[in-house]
Short mmCIF file of C-alpha atoms and ligand atoms in Angstrom, two decimals:
data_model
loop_
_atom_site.label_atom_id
_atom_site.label_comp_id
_atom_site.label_asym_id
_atom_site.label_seq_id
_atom_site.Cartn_x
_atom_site.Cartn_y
_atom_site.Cartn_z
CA UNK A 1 3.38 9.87 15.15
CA UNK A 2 3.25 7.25 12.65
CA UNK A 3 5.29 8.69 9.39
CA UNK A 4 2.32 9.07 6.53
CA UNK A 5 3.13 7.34 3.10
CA UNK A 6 1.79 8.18 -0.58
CA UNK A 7 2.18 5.00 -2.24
CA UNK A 8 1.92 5.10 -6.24
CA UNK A 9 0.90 1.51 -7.64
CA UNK A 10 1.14 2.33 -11.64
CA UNK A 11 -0.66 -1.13 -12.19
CA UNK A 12 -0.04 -2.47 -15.69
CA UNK A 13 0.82 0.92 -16.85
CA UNK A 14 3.91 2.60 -19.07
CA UNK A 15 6.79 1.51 -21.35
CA UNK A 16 9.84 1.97 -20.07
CA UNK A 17 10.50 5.92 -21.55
CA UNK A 18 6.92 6.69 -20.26
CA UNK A 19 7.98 5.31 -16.77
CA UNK A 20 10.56 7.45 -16.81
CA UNK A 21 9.08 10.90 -17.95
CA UNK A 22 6.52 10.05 -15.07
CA UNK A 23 9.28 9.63 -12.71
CA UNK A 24 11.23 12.85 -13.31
CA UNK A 25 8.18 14.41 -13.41
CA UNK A 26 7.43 13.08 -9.95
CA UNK A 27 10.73 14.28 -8.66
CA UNK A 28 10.69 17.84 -9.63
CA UNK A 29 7.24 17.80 -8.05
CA UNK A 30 7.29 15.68 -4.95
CA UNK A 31 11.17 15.50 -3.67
CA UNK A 32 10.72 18.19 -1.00
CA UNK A 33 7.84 16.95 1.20
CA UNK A 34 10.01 14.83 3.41
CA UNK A 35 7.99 14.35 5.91
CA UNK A 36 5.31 12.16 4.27
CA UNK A 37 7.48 8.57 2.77
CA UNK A 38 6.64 8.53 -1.14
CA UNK A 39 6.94 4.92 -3.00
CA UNK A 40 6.30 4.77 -6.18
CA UNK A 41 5.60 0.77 -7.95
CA UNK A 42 6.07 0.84 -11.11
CA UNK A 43 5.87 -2.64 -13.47
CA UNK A 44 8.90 -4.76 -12.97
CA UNK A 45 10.71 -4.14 -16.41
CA UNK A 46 10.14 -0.32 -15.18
CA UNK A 47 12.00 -0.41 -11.91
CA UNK A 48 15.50 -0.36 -13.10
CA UNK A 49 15.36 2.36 -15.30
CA UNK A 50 12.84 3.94 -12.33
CA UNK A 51 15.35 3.36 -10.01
CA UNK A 52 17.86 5.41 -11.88
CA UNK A 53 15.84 8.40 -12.03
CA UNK A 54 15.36 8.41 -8.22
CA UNK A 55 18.37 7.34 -6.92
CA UNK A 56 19.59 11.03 -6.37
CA UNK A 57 16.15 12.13 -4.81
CA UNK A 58 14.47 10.90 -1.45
CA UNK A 59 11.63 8.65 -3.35
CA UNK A 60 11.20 5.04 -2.05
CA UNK A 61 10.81 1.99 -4.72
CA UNK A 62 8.06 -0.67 -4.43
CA UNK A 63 7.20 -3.81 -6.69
CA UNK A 64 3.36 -4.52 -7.75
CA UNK A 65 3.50 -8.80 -6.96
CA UNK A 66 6.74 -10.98 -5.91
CA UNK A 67 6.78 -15.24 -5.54
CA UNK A 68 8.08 -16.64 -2.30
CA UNK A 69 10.33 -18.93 -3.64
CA UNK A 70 13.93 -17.45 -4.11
CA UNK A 71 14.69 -19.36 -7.11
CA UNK A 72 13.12 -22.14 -9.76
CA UNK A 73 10.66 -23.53 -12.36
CA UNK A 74 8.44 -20.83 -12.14
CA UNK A 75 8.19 -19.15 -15.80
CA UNK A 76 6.97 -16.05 -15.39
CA UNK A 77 7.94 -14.81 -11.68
CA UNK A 78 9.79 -12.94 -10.02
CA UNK A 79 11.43 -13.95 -6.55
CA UNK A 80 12.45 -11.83 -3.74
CA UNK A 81 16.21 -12.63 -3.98
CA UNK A 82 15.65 -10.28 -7.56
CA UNK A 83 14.23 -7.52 -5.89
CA UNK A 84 16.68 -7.48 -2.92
CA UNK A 85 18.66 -4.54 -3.50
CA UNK A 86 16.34 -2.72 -5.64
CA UNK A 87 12.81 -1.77 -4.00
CA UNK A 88 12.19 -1.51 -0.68
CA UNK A 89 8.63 -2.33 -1.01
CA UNK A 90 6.59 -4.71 -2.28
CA UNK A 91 2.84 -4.40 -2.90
CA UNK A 92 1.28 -8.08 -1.88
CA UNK A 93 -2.63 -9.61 -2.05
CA UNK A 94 -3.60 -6.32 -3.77
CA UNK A 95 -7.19 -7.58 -4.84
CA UNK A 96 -6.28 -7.63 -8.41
CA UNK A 97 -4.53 -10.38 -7.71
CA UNK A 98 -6.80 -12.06 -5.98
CA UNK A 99 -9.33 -11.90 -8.30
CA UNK A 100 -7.25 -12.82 -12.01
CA UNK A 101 -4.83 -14.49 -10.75
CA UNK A 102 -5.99 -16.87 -8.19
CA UNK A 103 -3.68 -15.61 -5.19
CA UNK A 104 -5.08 -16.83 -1.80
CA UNK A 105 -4.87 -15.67 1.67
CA UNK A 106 -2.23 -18.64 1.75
CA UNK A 107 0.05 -17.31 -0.69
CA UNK A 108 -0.53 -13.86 0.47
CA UNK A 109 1.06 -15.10 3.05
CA UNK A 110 4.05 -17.05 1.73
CA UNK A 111 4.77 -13.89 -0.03
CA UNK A 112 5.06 -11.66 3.44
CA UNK A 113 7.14 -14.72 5.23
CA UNK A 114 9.71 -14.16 2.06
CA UNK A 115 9.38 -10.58 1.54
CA UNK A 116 10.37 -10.10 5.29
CA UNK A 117 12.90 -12.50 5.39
CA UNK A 118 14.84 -10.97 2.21
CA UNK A 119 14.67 -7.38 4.02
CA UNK A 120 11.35 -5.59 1.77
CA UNK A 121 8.29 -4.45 3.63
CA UNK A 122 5.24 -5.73 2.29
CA UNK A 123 2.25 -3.24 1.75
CA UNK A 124 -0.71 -5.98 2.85
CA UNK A 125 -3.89 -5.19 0.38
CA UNK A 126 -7.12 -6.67 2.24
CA UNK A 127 -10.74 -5.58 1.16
CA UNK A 128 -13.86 -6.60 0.60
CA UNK A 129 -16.79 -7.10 -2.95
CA UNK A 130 -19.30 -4.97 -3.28
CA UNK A 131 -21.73 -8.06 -2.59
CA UNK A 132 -19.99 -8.68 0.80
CA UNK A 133 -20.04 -4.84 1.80
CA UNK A 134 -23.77 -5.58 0.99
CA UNK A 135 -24.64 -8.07 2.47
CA UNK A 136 -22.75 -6.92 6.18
CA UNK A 137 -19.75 -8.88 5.72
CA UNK A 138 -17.21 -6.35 5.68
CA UNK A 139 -15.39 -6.93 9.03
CA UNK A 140 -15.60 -10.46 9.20
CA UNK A 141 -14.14 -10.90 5.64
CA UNK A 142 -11.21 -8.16 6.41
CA UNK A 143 -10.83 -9.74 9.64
CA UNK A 144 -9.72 -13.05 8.02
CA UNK A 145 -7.99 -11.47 5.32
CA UNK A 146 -5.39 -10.03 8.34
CA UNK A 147 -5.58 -12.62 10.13
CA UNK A 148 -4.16 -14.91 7.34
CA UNK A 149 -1.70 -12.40 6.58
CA UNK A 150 0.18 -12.44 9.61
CA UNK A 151 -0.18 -16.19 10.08
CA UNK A 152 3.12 -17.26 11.68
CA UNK A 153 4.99 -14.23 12.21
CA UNK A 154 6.46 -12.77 15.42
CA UNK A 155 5.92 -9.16 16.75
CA UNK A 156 9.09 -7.91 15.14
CA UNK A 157 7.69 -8.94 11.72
CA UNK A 158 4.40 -7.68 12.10
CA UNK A 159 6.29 -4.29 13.35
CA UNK A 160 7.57 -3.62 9.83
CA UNK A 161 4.26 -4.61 7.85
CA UNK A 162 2.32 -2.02 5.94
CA UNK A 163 -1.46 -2.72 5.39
CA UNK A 164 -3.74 -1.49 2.77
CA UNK A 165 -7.62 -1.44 2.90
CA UNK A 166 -8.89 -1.22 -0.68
CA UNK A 167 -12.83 -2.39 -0.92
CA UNK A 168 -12.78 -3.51 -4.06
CA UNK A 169 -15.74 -1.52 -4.99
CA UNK A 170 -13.84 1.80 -4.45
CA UNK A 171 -10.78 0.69 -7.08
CA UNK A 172 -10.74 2.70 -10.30
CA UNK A 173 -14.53 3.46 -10.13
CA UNK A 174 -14.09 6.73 -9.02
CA UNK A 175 -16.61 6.04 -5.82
CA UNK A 176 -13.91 6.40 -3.02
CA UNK A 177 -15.22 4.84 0.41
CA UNK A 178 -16.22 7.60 2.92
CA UNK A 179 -13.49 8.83 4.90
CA UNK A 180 -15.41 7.64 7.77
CA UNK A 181 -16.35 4.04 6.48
CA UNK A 182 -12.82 3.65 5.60
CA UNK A 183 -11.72 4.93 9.36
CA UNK A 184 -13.69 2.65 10.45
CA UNK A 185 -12.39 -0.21 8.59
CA UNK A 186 -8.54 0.48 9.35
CA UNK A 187 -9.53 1.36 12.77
CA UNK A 188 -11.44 -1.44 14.30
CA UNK A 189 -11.30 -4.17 11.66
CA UNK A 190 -7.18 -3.59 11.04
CA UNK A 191 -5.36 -2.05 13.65
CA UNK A 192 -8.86 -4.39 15.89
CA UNK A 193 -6.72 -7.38 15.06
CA UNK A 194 -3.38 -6.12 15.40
CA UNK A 195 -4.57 -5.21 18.86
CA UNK A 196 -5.98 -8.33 19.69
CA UNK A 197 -3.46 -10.42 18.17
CA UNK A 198 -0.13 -8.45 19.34
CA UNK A 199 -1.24 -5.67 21.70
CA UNK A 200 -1.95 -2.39 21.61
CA UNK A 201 1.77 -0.50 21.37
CA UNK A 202 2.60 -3.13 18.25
CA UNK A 203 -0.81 -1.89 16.67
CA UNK A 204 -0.32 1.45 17.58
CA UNK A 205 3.26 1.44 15.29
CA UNK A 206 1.88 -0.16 11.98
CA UNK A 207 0.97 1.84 9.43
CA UNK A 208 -2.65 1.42 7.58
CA UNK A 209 -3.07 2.73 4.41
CA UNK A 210 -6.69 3.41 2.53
CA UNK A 211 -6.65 2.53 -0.85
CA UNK A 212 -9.47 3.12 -3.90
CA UNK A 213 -10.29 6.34 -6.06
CA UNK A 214 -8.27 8.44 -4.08
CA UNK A 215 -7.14 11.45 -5.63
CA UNK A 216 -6.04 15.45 -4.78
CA UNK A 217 -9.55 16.39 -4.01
CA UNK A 218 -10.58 13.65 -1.27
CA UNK A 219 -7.13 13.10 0.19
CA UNK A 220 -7.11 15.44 2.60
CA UNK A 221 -10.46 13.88 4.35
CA UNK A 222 -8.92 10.45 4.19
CA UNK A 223 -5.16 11.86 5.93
CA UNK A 224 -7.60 13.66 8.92
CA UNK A 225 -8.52 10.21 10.06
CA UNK A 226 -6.65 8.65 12.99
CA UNK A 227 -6.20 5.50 11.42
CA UNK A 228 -5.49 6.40 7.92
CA UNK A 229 -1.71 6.61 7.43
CA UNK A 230 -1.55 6.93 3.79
CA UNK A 231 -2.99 5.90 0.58
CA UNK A 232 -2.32 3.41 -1.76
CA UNK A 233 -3.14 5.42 -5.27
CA UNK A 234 -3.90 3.45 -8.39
CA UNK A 235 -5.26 6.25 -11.23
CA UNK A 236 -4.26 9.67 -9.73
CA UNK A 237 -0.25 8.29 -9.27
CA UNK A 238 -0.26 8.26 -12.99
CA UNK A 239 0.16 11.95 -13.11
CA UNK A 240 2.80 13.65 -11.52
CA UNK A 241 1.09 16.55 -10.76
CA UNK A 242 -1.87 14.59 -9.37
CA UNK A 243 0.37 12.58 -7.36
CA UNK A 244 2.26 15.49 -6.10
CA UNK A 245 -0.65 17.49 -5.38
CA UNK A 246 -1.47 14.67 -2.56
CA UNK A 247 1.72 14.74 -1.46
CA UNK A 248 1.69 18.05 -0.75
CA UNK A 249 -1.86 18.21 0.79
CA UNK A 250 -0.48 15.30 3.16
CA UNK A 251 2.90 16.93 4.09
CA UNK A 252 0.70 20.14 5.20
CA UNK A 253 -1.51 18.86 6.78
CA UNK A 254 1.07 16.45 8.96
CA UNK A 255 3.47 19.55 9.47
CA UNK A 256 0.13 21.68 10.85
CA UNK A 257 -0.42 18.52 13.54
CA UNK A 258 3.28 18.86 14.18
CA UNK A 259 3.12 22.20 15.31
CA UNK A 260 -0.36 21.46 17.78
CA UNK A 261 0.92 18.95 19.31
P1 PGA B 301 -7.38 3.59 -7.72
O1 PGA B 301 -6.57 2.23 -7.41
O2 PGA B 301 -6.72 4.68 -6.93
O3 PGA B 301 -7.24 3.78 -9.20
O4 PGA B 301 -8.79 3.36 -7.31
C1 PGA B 301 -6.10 1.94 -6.12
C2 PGA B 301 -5.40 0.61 -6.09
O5 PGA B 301 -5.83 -0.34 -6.77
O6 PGA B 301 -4.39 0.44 -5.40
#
């Protein structure tokens, strides 16, 4: 069984002592479901005073964006060798990105290469507009967008990637995909090319997360689907009782498929 994981991208969000409330908060709340992996990604100038605050408790660290280069001209950035050491994760191609900041499905991909090769595990964000959900373009757009991702790497690489399908039309509007449209997106379009690209077992292992107005009251509908292995949260990770609240929901549902099985 694939281990679920509650990811908590805070986005542009929090000062440093409001990143920090938020984070002890989330400990007292969330540190006992061990059986579902919790990340929280808090802003860079966050994650060191973050990091303190979990160290003690079993809460993984991930970073929003990362450059591929390790070191040089590039005001502004932050390089994997910097985050070596200090998150585990790193949140890459999240459509935000994509769409103010001109990343590509190119330097999506330089970013996983480097992530992987300085030891974090990228969480992969692929998704589709509104306009191309319209218009039926859904799977061939995703399609590319993993395809892209994974340019160049071997199976062991692949192995340790995280995805995350996030239409962009489901991100902060409050109108979450259906559980089922979202199943169906992880399932045939995302795990599809996995499949296809390095067999079924390798496909079988990676995690998919859904991503896009999740929140305590839909979780549980998303975590029932095969594919779905966790969410990437945006909004509801910005409460800790929110947060928790679908970390609990997925830790009892998970330990209640434990004990069928
Ligand atoms: P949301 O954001 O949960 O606020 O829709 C999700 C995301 O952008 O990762």
């Amino acid at each position: 069984m694939r281990v679920p994981m509650m990811a908590g991208n805070w986005k542009m969000n929090q000062t440093i002592p409001e990143a920090i409330a938020l984070a002890r908060g989330i400990c007292e709340l969330a540190s006992e479901y061990d059986n579902v992996e919790r990340v929280i990604c808090p802003s860079f100038v966050c994650l060191s005073a973050v990091r303190s605050v979990v160290a003690d408790v079993s809460i993984l660290l991930g970073a929003q964006n990362m450059h591929w280069a390790d070191r040089g001209p590039y005001t502004g950035e932050i390089s994997p060798t910097m985050l070596e050491g200090l998150v585990q994760y790193v949140i890459l191609g999240h459509s935000e990105r994509r769409q103010h900041f001109c990343e590509t499905d190119e330097t999506v991909n330089r970013k996983v290469q480097a992530a992987l090769a300085h030891g974090l595990t990228p969480i992969v964000c692929v998704g589709e507009s509104l306009e191309q959900n319209q218009a039926g373009e859904t799977y061939a757009f995703v399609g590319r967008q993993v395809r892209a991702a994974l340019e160049g790497l071997g199976p062991e690489q692949v192995g340790q990637l995280v995805f995350a399908y996030e239409p962009i039309w489901a991100i902060g509007t409050g109108r979450a995909a259906t559980p089922e449209q979202a199943e169906e997106v992880c399932s045939n379009v995302v795990r599809g090319t996995l499949r296809e690209l390095y067999g079924h077992e390798l496909a079988e292992a990676v995690r998919i997360l859904y991503g896009g107005s999740t929140n305590p009251d839909n979780i549980q509908a998303f975590m029932e689907q095969p594919d779905i292995d966790g969410a990437l949260i945006g909004g509801a990770s910005l409460k800790a009782d929110s947060y928790a609240a679908m970390v609990r929901i997925t830790s009892e549902l998970y330990a209640r498929q434990a004990q069928q099985e």
